[in-house]
Amino acid sequence: MRYFAQRFGFFILSLWAAITINFLLPRFMPGNPAEVMITRYQGRLNPLVLHSLELQFGISHQPLWQQYVTYVQNMIHGQFGLSITYYPVPVISVIENSLPWTLGLAGTATVVSSILGVLLGIFAAWKRGGMADTLLPVVTTFTSAIPYQWLALLLLYIFGFSLGWFPTAHSYSATLSPSLHPAFIGNVLDHAILPATTMIVTALGGWLLGMRNNMIHTLGEDYVVFAEAKGVTQKRLKYMYAARNAMLPSLTGFGMALGFVVGGSVLVESVFSYPGIGYQLVTAVQNEDYPLMQGLFLIIAVSVLLANFIVEMLYGKLDPRVKKGGAGRS
Amino acid sequence: MSIQNDSKSNRLRTFPGVQAIRNFLKDTRAKTGIIIFTFFSLIAILAPVLTPYNPNDNNFVPLTPPSLQHWLGTTGNGQDVFSQFVWGARTSLSIGLLAGLISTVLSVLIGMYPGYRGGWMDRIFDTITNVFLVIPSLPLIIVISSYVHSAGPWVIVFVIGLTGWAGGARVLRAQTLTYRNRDFISAAKLGGSSELRILVWEIVPNMLSLIISNFMFGTLGAILAEAGLEFLGLGNVSVVSWGTMLYWSDSGGALLMGAWWWLLPEGLAIALFGMSLALMNFGIDQLTNPRLRSDSLNKKKARIKRRESNANI
C-alpha cells in the first residue's frame, strides 16, 4: 500500500510538472510568442475566443499566481480551449479523435519490438560469442541510430510507392467508414504496417542489448550455475531461471521506451500522414495553434506517465523486493 | 601522510591509463567505431577544403544524378549535394557534440553532486530527475522550438542539451551512491579533502567511462533530435545541416522524382555516425564490465571454468 501511495504521488507530481511546463513556457519565452499569435488572428476569430486565448496564454493583468490557479483548474477539467486550425472545434475533441490511432500504433509497435528484442537478446546471450551474438548487437546499433523519418521515407517509397504493396498515407481508406467489419479492420492494419515497422526496427536494438547484457549477468549468478549442476534441463534453465529474472530491468525500461516511441511516432506519423497525436502536434506547430499544441503535449505526457505508473504497479507485483524499498529505488 | 598516499595510488590504479586504451583498441567493434567517427569528424573539419562548390550555390541544373562534376548529384533547388553533405556534417556534428556535452555536464552536476551529498538535497534532485525522465523529450523539444520561431543552431543546441540530461543523471547518481561509503573516500575525507575535491579527484576518475558513455549516447540522441526538429521545419531551414537536407529533400519530393541521391547520404551518415558512437561504447562497456568481454581469452577462461565446475560435480 505504501508503495502504491508513493508511486501514485510521483504520478501526480509529474503530471503537475507537465502542466506547469505548459503554463510557464509561453510566458517566459522571449518576444511573447502567444501575443504574436493572438494579434495575427485579431479580427479573424470571435472576440470572445480571443479573450479566452489571452487568458490562457497569460496576456492579462492578473497576477501570475491567479493565472496559474485558473490554468491548472482548466487543465484538470480538460478545458484546453478551442483549436485554431480546426476552428471552432475544441482541442479536447481533436485529441479524442487522434489519441486512439497513436495508442494503437505506438502501443503495438512497442509491444512487438520489446518482445522481439527480448527474445533476440535471450538468444544472443545464450549463444554467447557465437555468430548471432557478434552480429546482432552491431547490426542493431546501426538500426537504432537510423533517423525515424528517414527510414519511414524509404519504406514509404519502396513498399508504398514503387511496389504498391501498402497504402502511402492515412489510417484507413477514405472510401470506408469506421466499423468493426473485418474488411475495415484489415484496411486499418494494412495502413499501420509501414509506420509500425519503422518504429519496431528503430526500437529493437535497445531491447536486444539491454536483455543480452542482463541475461549474461544473470547467467553468471550462483543460483543459475547451481541449477545447471543440479541437472535442470537447458530449456528450463534458459527461460525459467535466467530469462525470467533478467527481464525485470527491461520491464522498467518499458515506460521510458514508450516515451521514446511517442517521440518517434511524431516523426513517423508526419511522414505517413497518420492522423494520430504526433501528426496533430506537427500540424499545430505549423499553424501556430498553441492551444492545440499545449493540449497535445499534455496528453502525450499523461499517456507516458500513466503507462509508467501501470508498469511500476506491475513491477511491484513481479518483484516484491521493490515494495520493501530494499532495492534503493525512490 | 600514509592515508594520502593510499588514496593517490588508488587514483592511479583506477584512472583509465595506457592499459585501458590498449584493451579498448583490442576490441574490433570499438576500432571500427573510432574509424567511422574519425572519418566523419575529418569531413566536418576539412569542409572548406573538400567542397568544390558553395553549399548554398543554386546555379546548377536541378536533380542531376551523381556525376564527375557533382559526386552526389544536385538537389531540386540546384545545389550540389556533396557540398551540402560535407558542410551539413559540420553543423550536425557540432550541434550533436555540443548538446551532448551540455547534457552530460548537467547529468554530472545534477546526478553526482547531490547524490554524493545525500540528504534532502539528494531527494529533491532525484525527484526532479525522475520527473524529467518520464516527460517525453522530443515532444517537449518540439513545443519549446515552436515558441522560438525558426530556431538557429545555437538555440537547438541549448534546447536539446537542456532537455536530455535526466537519463544520464539517474545512472550517474546510482553509481555515485555506491562510491559514497567506500574506504578510499573515507580516507580522503579523513585526509581533509574538501567535498568538491573528493568528487572531482576521487569519484569522477572512477566513473570516467560511465561519463564518457553518457556523453556518447547524449550526442547520438542530440543528432537524432536535431534531424527530427529540422525535418519538421522547426529550425532555421536556410542553415545547411543533415537535418535540413532531409527537410528539403522531403518537401521537394526527392524520392517521388527518383532523386535517391538527395535523401540517402544524409540519413545514412546520421545512422553510421550514431553507430560509431554506440560501437565505441561497446569498447568502454567492456572495460568497466569485464563480464561482458567477448574476446577469445575470456571465452577460453569461461570454458575452462565451466569444465572445472562440471568436473567438480
Coordinates of N, CA and C in Angstrom, one line a residue, chain B residues 3-127:
Chain B
I3 N 47.7 7.9 4.6 CA 46.4 7.9 4.0 C 46.4 8.6 2.6
Q4 N 47.0 9.7 2.6 CA 47.1 10.4 1.3 C 47.7 9.6 0.2
N5 N 48.8 8.9 0.6 CA 49.5 8.0 -0.4 C 48.5 7.0 -0.9
D6 N 47.8 6.4 0.1 CA 46.9 5.4 -0.3 C 45.9 5.8 -1.3
S7 N 45.3 7.0 -1.1 CA 44.3 7.5 -2.0 C 44.9 7.8 -3.3
K8 N 46.1 8.2 -3.3 CA 46.8 8.6 -4.5 C 47.0 7.4 -5.4
S9 N 47.5 6.3 -4.8 CA 47.8 5.1 -5.5 C 46.5 4.5 -6.1
N10 N 45.5 4.7 -5.3 CA 44.2 4.2 -5.7 C 43.7 4.9 -7.0
R11 N 44.0 6.2 -7.0 CA 43.6 7.0 -8.1 C 44.4 6.6 -9.3
L12 N 45.7 6.4 -9.1 CA 46.5 6.0 -10.3 C 46.0 4.6 -10.8
R13 N 45.6 3.8 -9.9 CA 45.3 2.4 -10.4 C 44.0 2.5 -11.2
T14 N 43.1 3.3 -10.8 CA 41.7 3.3 -11.4 C 41.6 4.2 -12.6
F15 N 42.5 5.2 -12.7 CA 42.4 6.1 -13.8 C 42.7 5.4 -15.1
P16 N 41.8 5.5 -16.1 CA 42.0 4.7 -17.3 C 43.3 5.1 -17.9
G17 N 44.3 4.2 -17.9 CA 45.6 4.5 -18.3 C 45.9 3.9 -19.7
V18 N 47.2 3.7 -19.9 CA 47.6 3.1 -21.2 C 47.0 1.7 -21.4
Q19 N 47.0 0.9 -20.3 CA 46.5 -0.5 -20.4 C 45.0 -0.4 -20.9
A20 N 44.3 0.5 -20.3 CA 42.8 0.6 -20.7 C 42.7 0.9 -22.1
I21 N 43.5 1.9 -22.6 CA 43.4 2.3 -24.0 C 43.7 1.1 -24.9
R22 N 44.8 0.3 -24.5 CA 45.2 -0.8 -25.3 C 44.0 -1.8 -25.3
N23 N 43.4 -2.1 -24.2 CA 42.3 -3.0 -24.2 C 41.2 -2.5 -25.1
F24 N 40.9 -1.2 -25.0 CA 39.9 -0.6 -25.8 C 40.1 -0.8 -27.2
L25 N 41.4 -0.7 -27.7 CA 41.7 -0.8 -29.1 C 41.6 -2.2 -29.6
K26 N 41.8 -3.2 -28.6 CA 41.8 -4.6 -29.0 C 40.4 -5.0 -29.5
D27 N 39.4 -4.3 -29.1 CA 38.0 -4.6 -29.4 C 37.7 -4.2 -30.9
T28 N 37.4 -5.1 -31.7 CA 37.2 -4.8 -33.1 C 36.1 -3.8 -33.3
R29 N 35.0 -4.0 -32.5 CA 33.9 -3.1 -32.7 C 34.3 -1.6 -32.3
A30 N 35.0 -1.5 -31.2 CA 35.5 -0.2 -30.8 C 36.4 0.4 -31.9
K31 N 37.2 -0.4 -32.5 CA 38.1 0.1 -33.5 C 37.3 0.6 -34.7
T32 N 36.4 -0.2 -35.2 CA 35.5 0.2 -36.3 C 34.8 1.5 -35.9
G33 N 34.3 1.6 -34.7 CA 33.7 2.8 -34.3 C 34.6 4.0 -34.4
I34 N 35.8 3.9 -33.9 CA 36.8 5.0 -34.0 C 37.0 5.4 -35.4
I35 N 37.2 4.4 -36.3 CA 37.5 4.7 -37.7 C 36.3 5.5 -38.3
I36 N 35.1 5.1 -38.1 CA 33.9 5.8 -38.7 C 33.8 7.2 -38.1
F37 N 34.0 7.3 -36.8 CA 33.9 8.6 -36.1 C 35.0 9.5 -36.6
T38 N 36.2 9.0 -36.8 CA 37.3 9.9 -37.3 C 37.0 10.4 -38.7
F39 N 36.5 9.4 -39.5 CA 36.1 9.7 -40.9 C 35.2 10.9 -41.0
F40 N 34.1 10.8 -40.2 CA 33.1 11.9 -40.3 C 33.6 13.2 -39.6
S41 N 34.4 13.1 -38.6 CA 35.0 14.3 -37.9 C 35.9 15.0 -38.9
L42 N 36.7 14.2 -39.7 CA 37.6 14.8 -40.6 C 36.8 15.5 -41.7
I43 N 35.8 14.9 -42.2 CA 34.9 15.5 -43.2 C 34.4 16.9 -42.7
A44 N 34.0 16.9 -41.4 CA 33.4 18.1 -40.9 C 34.5 19.2 -40.7
I45 N 35.7 18.7 -40.3 CA 36.7 19.7 -40.0 C 37.3 20.3 -41.3
L46 N 37.4 19.4 -42.3 CA 38.0 19.8 -43.6 C 37.0 20.3 -44.6
A47 N 35.8 20.6 -44.2 CA 34.7 21.0 -45.1 C 35.2 22.1 -46.1
P48 N 35.8 23.1 -45.7 CA 36.2 24.2 -46.7 C 37.1 23.6 -47.8
V49 N 38.0 22.7 -47.4 CA 39.0 22.1 -48.4 C 38.3 21.1 -49.3
L50 N 37.4 20.4 -48.8 CA 36.8 19.2 -49.5 C 35.8 19.7 -50.5
T51 N 35.1 20.8 -50.3 CA 33.9 21.1 -51.1 C 34.3 21.9 -52.4
P52 N 33.9 21.4 -53.5 CA 34.2 22.2 -54.8 C 33.3 23.4 -54.9
Y53 N 32.1 23.3 -54.3 CA 31.2 24.5 -54.5 C 30.7 25.0 -53.2
N54 N 30.1 26.1 -53.2 CA 29.4 26.7 -52.0 C 28.1 25.9 -51.8
P55 N 27.9 25.4 -50.6 CA 26.7 24.6 -50.4 C 25.4 25.3 -50.8
N56 N 25.4 26.6 -50.7 CA 24.1 27.4 -51.0 C 24.0 27.8 -52.4
D57 N 25.1 27.6 -53.2 CA 25.1 28.0 -54.6 C 24.0 27.2 -55.4
N58 N 23.0 27.8 -55.9 CA 21.9 27.1 -56.6 C 21.8 27.4 -58.1
N59 N 23.0 27.4 -58.7 CA 23.1 27.7 -60.1 C 23.2 26.5 -61.0
F60 N 23.1 25.3 -60.4 CA 23.3 24.1 -61.2 C 22.0 23.6 -61.7
V61 N 22.1 22.7 -62.7 CA 20.9 22.1 -63.2 C 20.2 21.2 -62.1
P62 N 19.0 21.5 -61.7 CA 18.4 20.7 -60.6 C 18.3 19.2 -60.9
L63 N 18.4 18.4 -59.9 CA 18.1 17.0 -59.9 C 18.9 16.2 -60.9
T64 N 20.2 16.6 -61.1 CA 21.0 15.7 -62.0 C 21.6 14.6 -61.1
P65 N 21.6 13.4 -61.6 CA 22.2 12.3 -60.9 C 23.7 12.4 -60.6
P66 N 24.3 11.6 -59.7 CA 25.7 11.7 -59.4 C 26.5 11.7 -60.7
S67 N 27.5 12.5 -60.8 CA 28.4 12.5 -62.0 C 29.8 13.0 -61.5
L68 N 30.7 13.2 -62.4 CA 32.1 13.6 -62.0 C 32.0 15.1 -61.5
Q69 N 31.1 15.9 -62.1 CA 31.1 17.3 -61.6 C 30.4 17.3 -60.2
H70 N 29.3 16.5 -60.1 CA 28.6 16.5 -58.9 C 28.6 15.1 -58.3
W71 N 29.5 14.8 -57.4 CA 29.7 13.5 -56.9 C 28.4 12.8 -56.4
L72 N 27.6 13.7 -55.7 CA 26.3 13.1 -55.2 C 25.1 13.8 -55.9
G73 N 25.3 14.3 -57.1 CA 24.2 14.9 -57.8 C 23.9 16.3 -57.3
T74 N 22.7 16.7 -57.8 CA 22.3 18.1 -57.3 C 20.9 18.0 -56.7
T75 N 20.5 19.0 -55.9 CA 19.2 19.0 -55.3 C 18.1 19.5 -56.2
G76 N 16.9 19.5 -55.8 CA 15.8 20.0 -56.6 C 15.9 21.5 -56.8
N77 N 16.7 22.2 -55.9 CA 16.8 23.6 -55.9 C 18.1 24.0 -56.7
G78 N 18.8 23.0 -57.2 CA 20.0 23.2 -58.0 C 21.3 23.5 -57.2
Q79 N 21.3 22.8 -56.0 CA 22.6 22.9 -55.2 C 23.3 21.6 -55.3
D80 N 24.7 21.6 -55.0 CA 25.5 20.5 -55.1 C 25.3 19.6 -53.8
V81 N 24.8 18.4 -53.9 CA 24.5 17.6 -52.7 C 25.8 17.3 -51.9
F82 N 26.9 17.0 -52.6 CA 28.1 16.7 -51.9 C 28.6 17.8 -51.0
S83 N 28.5 19.0 -51.6 CA 28.9 20.2 -50.8 C 28.0 20.4 -49.6
Q84 N 26.7 20.2 -49.8 CA 25.8 20.3 -48.7 C 26.0 19.2 -47.6
F85 N 26.3 18.0 -48.1 CA 26.6 16.9 -47.2 C 27.8 17.2 -46.3
V86 N 28.8 17.7 -46.9 CA 30.1 18.0 -46.1 C 29.9 19.1 -45.1
W87 N 29.2 20.2 -45.6 CA 29.0 21.3 -44.7 C 27.9 20.9 -43.7
G88 N 27.0 20.1 -44.1 CA 26.0 19.6 -43.2 C 26.6 18.8 -42.0
A89 N 27.6 18.0 -42.4 CA 28.3 17.3 -41.4 C 28.8 18.2 -40.3
R90 N 29.4 19.3 -40.7 CA 29.9 20.3 -39.8 C 28.9 20.8 -38.8
T91 N 27.7 21.2 -39.3 CA 26.6 21.7 -38.5 C 26.1 20.6 -37.6
S92 N 25.8 19.4 -38.2 CA 25.1 18.4 -37.4 C 26.0 17.8 -36.3
L93 N 27.3 17.6 -36.7 CA 28.2 17.1 -35.7 C 28.4 18.1 -34.6
S94 N 28.6 19.4 -34.9 CA 28.8 20.4 -33.9 C 27.6 20.4 -32.9
I95 N 26.4 20.5 -33.5 CA 25.2 20.5 -32.7 C 25.2 19.3 -31.8
G96 N 25.4 18.1 -32.4 CA 25.3 16.9 -31.6 C 26.3 16.8 -30.5
L97 N 27.6 17.1 -30.8 CA 28.6 17.0 -29.8 C 28.4 18.1 -28.7
L98 N 28.0 19.3 -29.1 CA 27.9 20.4 -28.1 C 26.7 20.1 -27.2
A99 N 25.6 19.7 -27.8 CA 24.4 19.3 -27.0 C 24.7 18.2 -26.1
G100 N 25.4 17.2 -26.6 CA 25.8 16.0 -25.8 C 26.6 16.4 -24.6
L101 N 27.5 17.4 -24.9 CA 28.4 17.9 -23.8 C 27.6 18.6 -22.7
I102 N 26.7 19.5 -23.2 CA 25.8 20.2 -22.2 C 25.0 19.2 -21.4
S103 N 24.4 18.3 -22.0 CA 23.6 17.4 -21.2 C 24.4 16.5 -20.3
T104 N 25.6 16.1 -20.7 CA 26.5 15.4 -19.8 C 26.9 16.2 -18.6
V105 N 27.3 17.4 -18.9 CA 27.7 18.3 -17.7 C 26.6 18.4 -16.8
L106 N 25.3 18.6 -17.3 CA 24.2 18.7 -16.4 C 24.0 17.4 -15.7
S107 N 24.1 16.3 -16.4 CA 23.9 15.0 -15.7 C 24.9 14.8 -14.6
V108 N 26.2 15.2 -14.8 CA 27.2 15.1 -13.8 C 26.8 16.0 -12.6
L109 N 26.5 17.2 -12.9 CA 26.2 18.2 -11.8 C 24.9 17.7 -11.0
I110 N 23.9 17.4 -11.7 CA 22.6 17.1 -11.1 C 22.6 15.7 -10.5
G111 N 23.3 14.8 -11.2 CA 23.3 13.4 -10.7 C 24.3 13.1 -9.6
M112 N 25.5 13.7 -9.8 CA 26.6 13.2 -8.9 C 26.7 14.1 -7.6
Y113 N 26.6 15.4 -7.8 CA 26.9 16.2 -6.6 C 25.8 16.0 -5.5
P114 N 24.5 16.1 -5.8 CA 23.5 15.8 -4.8 C 23.6 14.3 -4.3
G115 N 23.9 13.4 -5.3 CA 24.0 12.0 -4.9 C 25.1 11.8 -3.9
Y116 N 26.2 12.5 -4.0 CA 27.3 12.4 -3.1 C 26.9 13.0 -1.7
R117 N 26.3 14.2 -1.8 CA 25.9 14.9 -0.6 C 24.9 14.1 0.2
G118 N 23.9 13.5 -0.5 CA 22.8 12.8 0.2 C 21.9 13.7 0.9
G119 N 21.0 13.2 1.7 CA 20.0 14.0 2.5 C 18.9 14.6 1.6
W120 N 18.4 15.7 2.1 CA 17.3 16.3 1.4 C 17.6 16.8 0.0
M121 N 18.8 17.3 -0.2 CA 19.3 17.8 -1.5 C 19.2 16.6 -2.5
D122 N 19.6 15.5 -2.1 CA 19.6 14.3 -3.0 C 18.1 13.9 -3.3
R123 N 17.3 14.0 -2.3 CA 15.9 13.6 -2.5 C 15.2 14.5 -3.5
I124 N 15.5 15.8 -3.3 CA 14.9 16.8 -4.2 C 15.3 16.6 -5.7
F125 N 16.7 16.5 -5.8 CA 17.2 16.4 -7.2 C 16.9 15.1 -7.8
D126 N 16.8 14.1 -7.0 CA 16.4 12.8 -7.6 C 15.0 12.8 -8.1
T127 N 14.1 13.4 -7.3 CA 12.7 13.5 -7.8 C 12.6 14.3 -9.1

